[in-house]
Short mmCIF file of C-alpha atoms in Angstrom, two decimals:
data_model
loop_
_atom_site.label_atom_id
_atom_site.label_comp_id
_atom_site.label_asym_id
_atom_site.label_seq_id
_atom_site.Cartn_x
_atom_site.Cartn_y
_atom_site.Cartn_z
CA UNK B 22 -208.94 -158.58 -113.04
CA UNK B 23 -210.89 -158.26 -109.79
CA UNK B 24 -209.57 -161.61 -108.57
CA UNK B 25 -205.99 -160.48 -109.33
CA UNK B 26 -206.43 -157.33 -107.22
CA UNK B 27 -207.89 -159.36 -104.35
CA UNK B 28 -205.00 -161.84 -104.58
CA UNK B 29 -202.45 -159.00 -104.54
CA UNK B 30 -204.08 -157.47 -101.46
CA UNK B 31 -204.06 -160.86 -99.73
CA UNK B 32 -200.36 -161.36 -100.53
CA UNK B 33 -199.59 -157.85 -99.32
CA UNK B 34 -201.46 -158.48 -96.07
CA UNK B 35 -199.64 -161.80 -95.64
CA UNK B 36 -196.31 -159.99 -96.05
CA UNK B 37 -197.31 -157.34 -93.49
CA UNK B 38 -198.44 -160.01 -91.04
CA UNK B 39 -195.15 -161.85 -91.57
CA UNK B 40 -193.16 -158.68 -90.75
CA UNK B 41 -195.32 -158.10 -87.69
CA UNK B 42 -194.72 -161.63 -86.39
CA UNK B 43 -190.95 -161.29 -86.87
CA UNK B 44 -190.91 -158.08 -84.82
CA UNK B 45 -193.13 -159.52 -82.09
CA UNK B 46 -190.69 -162.43 -81.73
CA UNK B 47 -187.98 -159.89 -80.92
CA UNK B 48 -190.12 -158.73 -78.00
CA UNK B 49 -190.74 -162.32 -76.90
CA UNK B 50 -187.00 -162.92 -76.87
CA UNK B 51 -186.41 -159.81 -74.76
CA UNK B 52 -189.08 -160.82 -72.22
CA UNK B 53 -187.66 -164.35 -71.95
CA UNK B 54 -184.17 -162.93 -71.33
CA UNK B 55 -185.49 -160.72 -68.53
CA UNK B 56 -187.58 -163.44 -66.90
CA UNK B 57 -185.19 -166.39 -67.17
CA UNK B 58 -181.72 -164.83 -67.53
CA UNK B 59 -180.44 -167.96 -69.26
CA UNK B 60 -177.33 -167.87 -71.46
CA UNK B 61 -178.81 -170.24 -74.02
CA UNK B 62 -181.81 -167.96 -74.42
CA UNK B 63 -179.50 -164.92 -74.71
CA UNK B 64 -177.52 -166.63 -77.46
CA UNK B 65 -180.70 -167.66 -79.29
CA UNK B 66 -182.05 -164.11 -79.04
CA UNK B 67 -178.75 -162.75 -80.38
CA UNK B 68 -178.80 -165.10 -83.37
CA UNK B 69 -182.47 -164.32 -84.05
CA UNK B 70 -181.76 -160.56 -83.89
CA UNK B 71 -179.00 -160.97 -86.48
CA UNK B 72 -181.42 -162.99 -88.62
CA UNK B 73 -184.05 -160.22 -88.30
CA UNK B 74 -181.54 -157.60 -89.41
CA UNK B 75 -180.48 -159.64 -92.45
CA UNK B 76 -184.08 -160.31 -93.48
CA UNK B 77 -184.96 -156.62 -93.08
CA UNK B 78 -182.05 -155.14 -95.05
CA UNK B 79 -183.61 -155.59 -98.52
CA UNK B 80 -186.74 -153.71 -97.40
CA UNK B 81 -184.93 -150.59 -96.12
CA UNK B 82 -185.41 -147.35 -98.03
CA UNK B 83 -184.56 -143.66 -97.72
CA UNK B 84 -182.46 -142.08 -94.97
CA UNK B 85 -183.22 -144.90 -92.51
CA UNK B 86 -181.86 -147.43 -94.99
CA UNK B 87 -178.74 -145.41 -95.80
CA UNK B 88 -177.90 -144.83 -92.14
CA UNK B 89 -178.47 -148.50 -91.31
CA UNK B 90 -176.05 -149.59 -94.04
CA UNK B 91 -173.43 -147.03 -92.94
CA UNK B 92 -173.63 -148.24 -89.34
CA UNK B 93 -173.57 -151.88 -90.45
CA UNK B 94 -170.48 -151.42 -92.62
CA UNK B 95 -168.77 -149.50 -89.80
CA UNK B 96 -169.63 -152.32 -87.39
CA UNK B 97 -168.16 -154.96 -89.69
CA UNK B 98 -164.99 -152.87 -90.04
CA UNK B 99 -164.64 -152.63 -86.25
CA UNK B 100 -165.36 -156.34 -85.75
CA UNK B 101 -162.68 -157.38 -88.22
CA UNK B 102 -160.09 -155.74 -85.97
CA UNK B 103 -161.35 -157.65 -82.93
CA UNK B 104 -159.53 -160.96 -82.21
CA UNK B 105 -162.60 -162.53 -80.58
CA UNK B 106 -165.50 -160.88 -82.33
CA UNK B 107 -168.25 -163.53 -82.07
CA UNK B 108 -169.07 -163.01 -78.33
CA UNK B 109 -168.98 -159.22 -78.88
CA UNK B 110 -171.37 -159.48 -81.84
CA UNK B 111 -173.77 -161.77 -79.96
CA UNK B 112 -173.92 -159.53 -76.90
CA UNK B 113 -174.20 -156.38 -79.00
CA UNK B 114 -177.12 -157.83 -80.95
CA UNK B 115 -179.40 -157.72 -77.90
CA UNK B 116 -178.25 -154.31 -76.64
CA UNK B 117 -181.24 -152.40 -78.00
CA UNK B 118 -183.91 -155.10 -77.75
CA UNK B 119 -185.46 -153.05 -74.93
CA UNK B 120 -186.07 -150.18 -77.38
CA UNK B 121 -187.86 -152.50 -79.80
CA UNK B 122 -189.94 -153.84 -76.91
CA UNK B 123 -191.12 -150.32 -76.04
CA UNK B 124 -191.79 -149.39 -79.68
CA UNK B 125 -193.91 -152.52 -80.14
CA UNK B 126 -195.86 -152.58 -76.86
CA UNK B 127 -196.17 -148.99 -75.58
CA UNK B 128 -198.61 -147.94 -78.38
CA UNK B 129 -201.10 -150.44 -76.94
CA UNK B 130 -201.64 -147.98 -74.07
CA UNK B 131 -203.41 -145.75 -76.56
CA UNK B 132 -206.19 -148.28 -77.11
CA UNK B 133 -208.33 -147.12 -74.14
CA UNK B 134 -208.09 -143.54 -75.43
CA UNK B 135 -208.99 -144.42 -79.03
CA UNK B 136 -211.88 -146.71 -78.08
CA UNK B 137 -213.38 -144.59 -75.31
CA UNK B 138 -215.38 -142.09 -77.42
CA UNK B 139 -213.53 -139.23 -75.71
CA UNK B 140 -212.84 -137.31 -78.91
CA UNK B 141 -216.43 -136.13 -79.39
CA UNK B 142 -216.54 -134.83 -75.82
CA UNK B 143 -213.29 -132.95 -76.36
CA UNK B 144 -214.65 -131.50 -79.59
CA UNK B 145 -217.74 -130.17 -77.85
CA UNK B 146 -215.63 -128.34 -75.29
CA UNK B 147 -212.95 -127.08 -77.66
CA UNK B 148 -215.45 -125.80 -80.23
CA UNK B 149 -216.64 -123.24 -77.66
CA UNK B 150 -213.32 -121.37 -77.70
CA UNK B 151 -214.51 -119.08 -80.49
CA UNK B 152 -212.09 -116.46 -81.80
CA UNK B 153 -209.78 -116.58 -78.77
CA UNK B 154 -206.73 -117.57 -80.78
CA UNK B 155 -204.16 -117.30 -77.97
CA UNK B 156 -206.24 -119.37 -75.56
CA UNK B 157 -206.91 -121.96 -78.27
CA UNK B 158 -203.19 -122.18 -78.99
CA UNK B 159 -202.25 -122.72 -75.34
CA UNK B 160 -204.96 -125.33 -74.74
CA UNK B 161 -204.10 -127.36 -77.84
CA UNK B 162 -200.38 -127.06 -77.07
CA UNK B 163 -200.89 -128.53 -73.58
CA UNK B 164 -203.31 -131.16 -74.88
CA UNK B 165 -200.81 -132.26 -77.54
CA UNK B 166 -198.04 -132.53 -74.97
CA UNK B 167 -200.07 -134.54 -72.45
CA UNK B 168 -201.56 -136.93 -75.00
CA UNK B 169 -198.16 -137.42 -76.65
CA UNK B 170 -196.70 -138.75 -73.40
CA UNK B 171 -198.87 -141.87 -73.72
CA UNK B 172 -199.84 -141.95 -77.41
CA UNK B 173 -196.55 -140.73 -78.87
CA UNK B 174 -196.93 -139.87 -82.59
CA UNK B 175 -200.50 -141.21 -82.50
CA UNK B 176 -201.50 -138.09 -80.58
CA UNK B 177 -200.69 -135.95 -83.65
CA UNK B 178 -203.45 -137.58 -85.68
CA UNK B 179 -205.94 -137.19 -82.81
CA UNK B 180 -205.05 -133.53 -82.27
CA UNK B 181 -205.26 -132.78 -85.99
CA UNK B 182 -208.81 -134.11 -85.83
CA UNK B 183 -209.57 -132.02 -82.74
CA UNK B 184 -208.09 -128.90 -84.33
CA UNK B 185 -210.57 -129.24 -87.19
CA UNK B 186 -213.29 -128.51 -84.63
CA UNK B 187 -211.56 -125.35 -83.45
CA UNK B 188 -211.45 -121.88 -84.93
CA UNK B 189 -207.77 -122.09 -85.87
CA UNK B 190 -207.21 -122.04 -89.61
CA UNK B 191 -203.56 -120.99 -89.95
CA UNK B 192 -201.48 -124.00 -90.99
CA UNK B 193 -198.43 -122.42 -89.40
CA UNK B 194 -200.14 -122.20 -86.00
CA UNK B 195 -201.48 -125.74 -86.32
CA UNK B 196 -198.03 -127.11 -87.20
CA UNK B 197 -196.44 -125.08 -84.40
CA UNK B 198 -198.87 -126.49 -81.85
CA UNK B 199 -198.27 -130.09 -82.85
CA UNK B 200 -194.48 -129.95 -83.33
CA UNK B 201 -193.69 -127.91 -80.22
CA UNK B 202 -196.28 -129.64 -78.07
CA UNK B 203 -194.73 -132.99 -78.94
CA UNK B 204 -191.00 -132.35 -79.03
CA UNK B 205 -190.08 -131.93 -75.33
CA UNK B 206 -191.78 -135.15 -74.22
CA UNK B 207 -188.38 -136.67 -74.99
CA UNK B 208 -187.10 -135.20 -71.71
CA UNK B 209 -189.63 -136.90 -69.42
CA UNK B 210 -192.01 -139.40 -71.08
CA UNK B 211 -191.46 -142.88 -69.57
CA UNK B 212 -192.86 -144.57 -72.70
CA UNK B 213 -190.23 -143.37 -75.16
CA UNK B 214 -187.58 -145.83 -76.28
CA UNK B 215 -184.80 -143.25 -75.95
CA UNK B 216 -185.76 -142.58 -72.33
CA UNK B 217 -185.50 -146.30 -71.57
CA UNK B 218 -182.12 -146.45 -73.30
CA UNK B 219 -180.70 -143.43 -71.46
CA UNK B 220 -181.87 -144.27 -67.94
CA UNK B 221 -180.89 -147.90 -68.42
CA UNK B 222 -177.42 -147.12 -69.71
CA UNK B 223 -176.72 -144.40 -67.12
CA UNK B 224 -178.43 -146.26 -64.25
CA UNK B 225 -180.86 -143.46 -63.38
CA UNK B 226 -184.40 -143.51 -61.98
CA UNK B 227 -187.03 -142.22 -64.40
CA UNK B 228 -188.70 -140.17 -61.67
CA UNK B 229 -185.44 -138.32 -61.00
CA UNK B 230 -184.93 -137.49 -64.69
CA UNK B 231 -188.55 -136.34 -65.05
CA UNK B 232 -188.27 -134.15 -61.97
CA UNK B 233 -185.14 -132.42 -63.28
CA UNK B 234 -186.77 -131.91 -66.69
CA UNK B 235 -190.10 -130.50 -65.48
CA UNK B 236 -188.98 -126.86 -65.42
CA UNK B 237 -187.41 -127.13 -68.88
CA UNK B 238 -190.65 -128.51 -70.30
CA UNK B 239 -192.70 -125.64 -68.86
CA UNK B 240 -190.22 -123.08 -70.19
CA UNK B 241 -190.24 -124.68 -73.65
CA UNK B 242 -194.04 -124.53 -73.84
CA UNK B 243 -194.01 -120.89 -72.68
CA UNK B 244 -191.41 -120.03 -75.34
CA UNK B 245 -193.60 -121.67 -78.00
CA UNK B 246 -196.48 -119.37 -77.04
CA UNK B 247 -194.34 -116.21 -76.86
CA UNK B 248 -192.74 -116.77 -80.27
CA UNK B 249 -196.15 -117.16 -81.91
CA UNK B 250 -197.82 -114.21 -80.12
CA UNK B 251 -197.22 -112.00 -83.15
CA UNK B 252 -198.90 -114.58 -85.38
CA UNK B 253 -201.99 -114.46 -83.16
CA UNK B 254 -202.47 -110.84 -84.24
CA UNK B 255 -201.06 -110.79 -87.78
CA UNK B 256 -202.87 -113.86 -89.04
CA UNK B 257 -206.36 -113.03 -87.80
CA UNK B 258 -207.43 -112.75 -91.40
CA UNK B 259 -206.95 -116.50 -91.66
CA UNK B 260 -209.13 -117.20 -88.67
CA UNK B 261 -212.68 -118.04 -89.55
CA UNK B 262 -214.98 -115.20 -88.60
CA UNK B 263 -218.01 -117.42 -88.82
CA UNK B 264 -217.22 -119.81 -86.04
CA UNK B 265 -219.09 -122.99 -86.71
CA UNK B 266 -220.17 -124.21 -83.33
CA UNK B 267 -221.09 -127.81 -82.90
CA UNK B 268 -224.59 -128.60 -81.85
CA UNK B 269 -225.47 -127.84 -78.26
CA UNK B 270 -224.34 -130.41 -75.80
CA UNK B 271 -227.41 -132.42 -74.90
CA UNK B 272 -225.74 -133.77 -71.79
CA UNK B 273 -223.03 -131.51 -70.31
CA UNK B 274 -222.76 -133.81 -67.30
CA UNK B 275 -221.99 -136.75 -69.57
CA UNK B 276 -219.33 -134.68 -71.36
CA UNK B 277 -217.65 -133.76 -68.07
CA UNK B 278 -217.67 -137.39 -66.96
CA UNK B 279 -216.13 -138.47 -70.24
CA UNK B 280 -213.32 -135.94 -69.92
CA UNK B 281 -212.74 -136.95 -66.29
CA UNK B 282 -212.54 -140.56 -67.46
CA UNK B 283 -209.96 -139.60 -70.11
CA UNK B 284 -207.79 -137.90 -67.48
CA UNK B 285 -208.15 -140.99 -65.28
CA UNK B 286 -206.97 -143.25 -68.14
CA UNK B 287 -203.87 -141.12 -68.75
CA UNK B 288 -202.92 -140.92 -65.08
CA UNK B 289 -203.83 -144.54 -64.36
CA UNK B 290 -201.60 -145.94 -67.11
CA UNK B 291 -198.58 -144.00 -65.83
CA UNK B 292 -199.42 -144.72 -62.20
CA UNK B 293 -199.64 -148.44 -62.85
CA UNK B 294 -196.20 -148.48 -64.48
CA UNK B 295 -194.67 -146.69 -61.49
CA UNK B 296 -196.53 -148.96 -59.05
CA UNK B 297 -195.32 -152.13 -60.75
CA UNK B 298 -191.77 -150.78 -60.63
CA UNK B 299 -192.05 -150.03 -56.92
CA UNK B 300 -193.64 -153.35 -55.98
CA UNK B 301 -191.38 -155.57 -58.10
CA UNK B 302 -187.79 -155.65 -59.30
CA UNK B 303 -188.52 -156.22 -62.99
CA UNK B 304 -187.39 -152.74 -64.07
CA UNK B 305 -188.86 -149.95 -66.18
CA UNK B 306 -189.10 -151.72 -69.54
CA UNK B 307 -190.77 -154.85 -68.19
CA UNK B 308 -193.15 -152.72 -66.11
CA UNK B 309 -194.21 -150.82 -69.23
CA UNK B 310 -194.51 -154.09 -71.15
CA UNK B 311 -196.73 -155.66 -68.48
CA UNK B 312 -199.00 -152.62 -68.17
CA UNK B 313 -199.16 -152.16 -71.95
CA UNK B 314 -200.36 -155.74 -72.41
CA UNK B 315 -202.75 -156.02 -69.45
CA UNK B 316 -204.18 -152.54 -68.81
CA UNK B 317 -205.83 -151.95 -72.23
CA UNK B 318 -207.26 -155.50 -72.20
CA UNK B 319 -208.75 -155.21 -68.70
CA UNK B 320 -210.04 -151.67 -69.35
CA UNK B 321 -211.79 -152.64 -72.58
CA UNK B 322 -213.31 -155.74 -70.99
CA UNK B 323 -214.68 -153.67 -68.10
CA UNK B 324 -216.09 -151.14 -70.58
CA UNK B 325 -217.67 -153.85 -72.74
CA UNK B 326 -215.45 -152.95 -75.70
CA UNK B 327 -213.75 -156.26 -76.36
CA UNK B 328 -214.62 -156.07 -80.06
CA UNK B 329 -212.94 -152.68 -80.45
CA UNK B 330 -209.94 -153.98 -78.52
CA UNK B 331 -209.51 -156.90 -80.93
CA UNK B 332 -209.77 -154.54 -83.91
CA UNK B 333 -207.14 -152.19 -82.47
CA UNK B 334 -204.72 -155.03 -81.66
CA UNK B 335 -205.17 -156.47 -85.15
CA UNK B 336 -204.53 -153.05 -86.73
CA UNK B 337 -201.45 -152.59 -84.58
CA UNK B 338 -199.93 -155.99 -85.37
CA UNK B 339 -200.69 -156.01 -89.11
CA UNK B 340 -200.12 -152.33 -89.93
CA UNK B 341 -198.34 -150.25 -87.28
CA UNK B 342 -195.65 -152.76 -86.27
CA UNK B 343 -194.68 -153.80 -89.85
CA UNK B 344 -194.42 -150.13 -90.84
CA UNK B 345 -191.69 -149.67 -88.21
CA UNK B 346 -189.45 -152.43 -89.55
CA UNK B 347 -186.90 -149.89 -90.78
CA UNK B 348 -186.75 -148.15 -87.39
CA UNK B 349 -186.43 -151.48 -85.56
CA UNK B 350 -183.51 -152.48 -87.78
CA UNK B 351 -181.80 -149.11 -87.38
CA UNK B 352 -182.05 -149.29 -83.59
CA UNK B 353 -180.72 -152.84 -83.49
CA UNK B 354 -177.78 -152.07 -85.78
CA UNK B 355 -177.02 -148.86 -83.84
CA UNK B 356 -176.93 -150.93 -80.66
CA UNK B 357 -174.47 -153.41 -82.16
CA UNK B 358 -172.28 -150.59 -83.51
CA UNK B 359 -172.20 -148.80 -80.16
CA UNK B 360 -171.41 -152.01 -78.24
CA UNK B 361 -168.59 -152.89 -80.66
CA UNK B 362 -167.24 -149.33 -80.72
CA UNK B 363 -166.98 -149.17 -76.92
CA UNK B 364 -164.79 -152.28 -77.00
CA UNK B 365 -162.52 -151.01 -79.73
CA UNK B 366 -159.38 -148.83 -79.37
CA UNK B 367 -161.23 -146.01 -81.13
CA UNK B 368 -163.41 -145.50 -78.05
CA UNK B 369 -160.53 -144.38 -75.83
CA UNK B 370 -159.11 -142.28 -78.66
CA UNK B 371 -162.48 -140.57 -79.13
CA UNK B 372 -162.76 -139.71 -75.43
CA UNK B 373 -159.15 -138.53 -75.41
CA UNK B 374 -159.85 -136.28 -78.38
CA UNK B 375 -162.84 -134.71 -76.63
CA UNK B 376 -160.85 -134.05 -73.46
CA UNK B 377 -157.95 -132.61 -75.50
CA UNK B 378 -160.23 -130.31 -77.50
CA UNK B 379 -162.37 -129.00 -74.64
CA UNK B 380 -160.26 -129.59 -71.56
CA UNK B 381 -162.28 -129.19 -68.38
CA UNK B 382 -164.98 -127.02 -69.95
CA UNK B 383 -168.18 -129.05 -69.69
CA UNK B 384 -170.08 -126.07 -71.13
CA UNK B 385 -168.15 -126.10 -74.42
CA UNK B 386 -168.18 -129.89 -74.60
CA UNK B 387 -171.93 -129.98 -73.98
CA UNK B 388 -172.51 -127.37 -76.68
CA UNK B 389 -170.35 -129.36 -79.11
CA UNK B 390 -172.20 -132.63 -78.51
CA UNK B 391 -175.54 -130.84 -78.73
CA UNK B 392 -174.65 -129.05 -81.98
CA UNK B 393 -173.39 -132.33 -83.43
CA UNK B 394 -176.72 -134.04 -82.72
CA UNK B 395 -178.82 -131.11 -83.97
CA UNK B 396 -176.66 -130.47 -87.05
CA UNK B 397 -176.80 -134.13 -88.05
CA UNK B 398 -180.58 -134.09 -87.55
CA UNK B 399 -180.98 -131.06 -89.83
CA UNK B 400 -178.89 -132.91 -92.42
CA UNK B 401 -181.37 -135.80 -92.29
CA UNK B 402 -179.94 -138.18 -89.69
CA UNK B 403 -182.52 -139.23 -87.13
CA UNK B 404 -181.55 -137.76 -83.71
CA UNK B 405 -181.86 -141.15 -82.04
CA UNK B 406 -178.85 -142.55 -83.91
CA UNK B 407 -176.28 -140.18 -82.38
CA UNK B 408 -178.02 -140.31 -79.00
CA UNK B 409 -177.58 -144.09 -79.02
CA UNK B 410 -173.93 -143.81 -80.02
CA UNK B 411 -173.13 -141.12 -77.43
CA UNK B 412 -174.93 -142.71 -74.48
CA UNK B 413 -173.29 -146.07 -75.10
CA UNK B 414 -169.79 -144.91 -75.95
CA UNK B 415 -169.18 -142.01 -73.53
CA UNK B 416 -168.73 -142.42 -69.80
CA UNK B 417 -170.02 -139.09 -68.42
CA UNK B 418 -167.63 -139.18 -65.46
CA UNK B 419 -164.62 -139.27 -67.81
CA UNK B 420 -165.67 -136.01 -69.52
CA UNK B 421 -166.70 -134.22 -66.33
CA UNK B 422 -170.49 -134.70 -66.39
CA UNK B 423 -172.70 -136.32 -63.80
CA UNK B 424 -175.01 -139.06 -65.11
CA UNK B 425 -178.02 -136.76 -64.63
CA UNK B 426 -176.39 -133.89 -66.53
CA UNK B 427 -175.40 -136.17 -69.40
CA UNK B 428 -178.89 -137.71 -69.58
CA UNK B 429 -180.54 -134.29 -69.68
CA UNK B 430 -178.04 -133.04 -72.29
CA UNK B 431 -178.80 -135.95 -74.63
CA UNK B 432 -182.58 -135.95 -74.12
CA UNK B 433 -182.81 -132.16 -74.36
CA UNK B 434 -180.67 -132.06 -77.51
CA UNK B 435 -182.92 -134.71 -79.03
CA UNK B 436 -185.93 -132.50 -78.24
CA UNK B 437 -184.34 -129.54 -80.06
CA UNK B 438 -183.27 -131.76 -82.97
CA UNK B 439 -186.75 -133.27 -83.30
CA UNK B 440 -188.16 -129.79 -83.83
CA UNK B 441 -186.21 -129.05 -87.01
CA UNK B 442 -185.23 -132.48 -88.33
CA UNK B 443 -186.76 -133.57 -91.67
CA UNK B 444 -186.35 -137.22 -90.67
CA UNK B 445 -188.73 -137.33 -87.69
CA UNK B 446 -192.14 -138.96 -87.96
CA UNK B 447 -194.04 -135.89 -86.69
CA UNK B 448 -192.65 -133.47 -89.28
CA UNK B 449 -193.17 -135.97 -92.11
CA UNK B 450 -196.73 -136.68 -90.98
CA UNK B 451 -197.61 -132.98 -90.77
CA UNK B 452 -196.05 -132.30 -94.16
CA UNK B 453 -198.39 -134.85 -95.73
CA UNK B 454 -201.51 -133.93 -93.75
CA UNK B 455 -201.17 -130.15 -94.14
CA UNK B 456 -199.73 -130.37 -97.67
CA UNK B 457 -196.80 -128.12 -96.83
CA UNK B 458 -193.27 -128.93 -97.99
CA UNK B 459 -191.13 -130.67 -95.41
CA UNK B 460 -188.46 -127.94 -95.24
CA UNK B 461 -191.07 -125.32 -94.30
CA UNK B 462 -192.68 -127.55 -91.66
CA UNK B 463 -189.45 -128.67 -90.03
CA UNK B 464 -187.00 -125.79 -90.44
CA UNK B 465 -188.46 -122.57 -91.79
CA UNK B 466 -191.25 -122.36 -89.20
CA UNK B 467 -189.22 -123.71 -86.28
CA UNK B 468 -185.58 -122.60 -86.51
CA UNK B 469 -186.08 -119.59 -84.22
CA UNK B 470 -187.77 -121.77 -81.63
CA UNK B 471 -184.94 -124.32 -81.92
CA UNK B 472 -182.26 -121.64 -81.39
CA UNK B 473 -183.99 -120.23 -78.30
CA UNK B 474 -184.59 -123.74 -76.92
CA UNK B 475 -180.95 -124.63 -77.54
CA UNK B 476 -179.77 -121.65 -75.48
CA UNK B 477 -182.26 -122.40 -72.69
CA UNK B 478 -181.17 -126.04 -72.69
CA UNK B 479 -177.56 -125.23 -71.83
CA UNK B 480 -178.38 -122.53 -69.30
CA UNK B 481 -180.85 -124.89 -67.61
CA UNK B 482 -178.30 -127.73 -67.73
CA UNK B 483 -175.60 -125.78 -65.88
CA UNK B 484 -177.82 -123.73 -63.56
CA UNK B 485 -180.66 -126.10 -62.58
CA UNK B 486 -179.63 -129.68 -63.35
CA UNK B 487 -176.07 -129.16 -62.07
#
């Protein structure tokens, strides 16, 4: 019996490793395309991407699986009407390889944070906040936002751990901190796949998009605090009166140095990406890929943590990457669908319909596109799917938007949708960790925030970004 269990675990691990290798080969293909720009390599990468999609289809489950099949069937229907569909299919297959590259490599930037023993130092500082609920909320909100820029969803697990050292007990406040602290990173984080897709498709500089989004991010965080101010007072009964302080810090100087080192890691990783972009012509995605591969390795070697580095890389390749197989497949199929749709007669008809319905009113058109993305997200469709379709099928100039306005509209709408969508990783993770039903986590506790953020988004779009 024991040998059977061991054998099953070994087979399961082999399957996970196999899925990880298949996904890593997608990244290798993308890097080779960027470095060599050879048509043979492009064709091979296209064929391999199609192979990856076919192999992955039987493993797809849930909403991701259903949406992938819908997009795939729609793509086949569009291709049948194309007289010369093979070149279109091959080129479309590699459209979203850059997104897969970011999803696979960017999480490696979190290795220096996870292996640096910074969490204990943060706990010592945060445990001193006592009963100051409002201050605790603001600090954890900012901390979640900043860590999420580099660590993405991984920051949620870290902040949940940190929150256990604080005085906050209300599950609603904890969920609010993590959801709202995370959601607006979509408008400026350089490590998100959707950011790479949008700036690449619309030919924009990341720094320009981030600069335009900065005010919106600050407003969104302020709104999160204001909307929960009543909860700070009304839920004091849930706050532990007997604040359990951690033991006294034996070395406050060491704690300060550790926190300064953490800040340096966060700023250094972003600074290196921007520096590589400025000094070379390899572009945003390849800059992130290079820094993601080299920076954690060099940092861990300098810190004498090569063993921890190997463990983290092994965990990432055998667990994290295989678990994203469904998302990889969805992105790849969405890329093919968008590429094929743009080259079909339906594309012009769709743009014509939008112009007929909304005329020259970019305000009404923007609200329509935003509501479409948010409504679909509430219904269970991941916000990234419609963002991919819109950014690849709509020329902003044709509908009266500048590229910057259109980018901000899509990224901002995704931020609002992420807040209340039951299909996002953050809401699902919190539902499991806090043992609260998904509807309460995603919609019931956040719909007011989403409505306010939606209104601010469109005012900001037409007053500031314009």
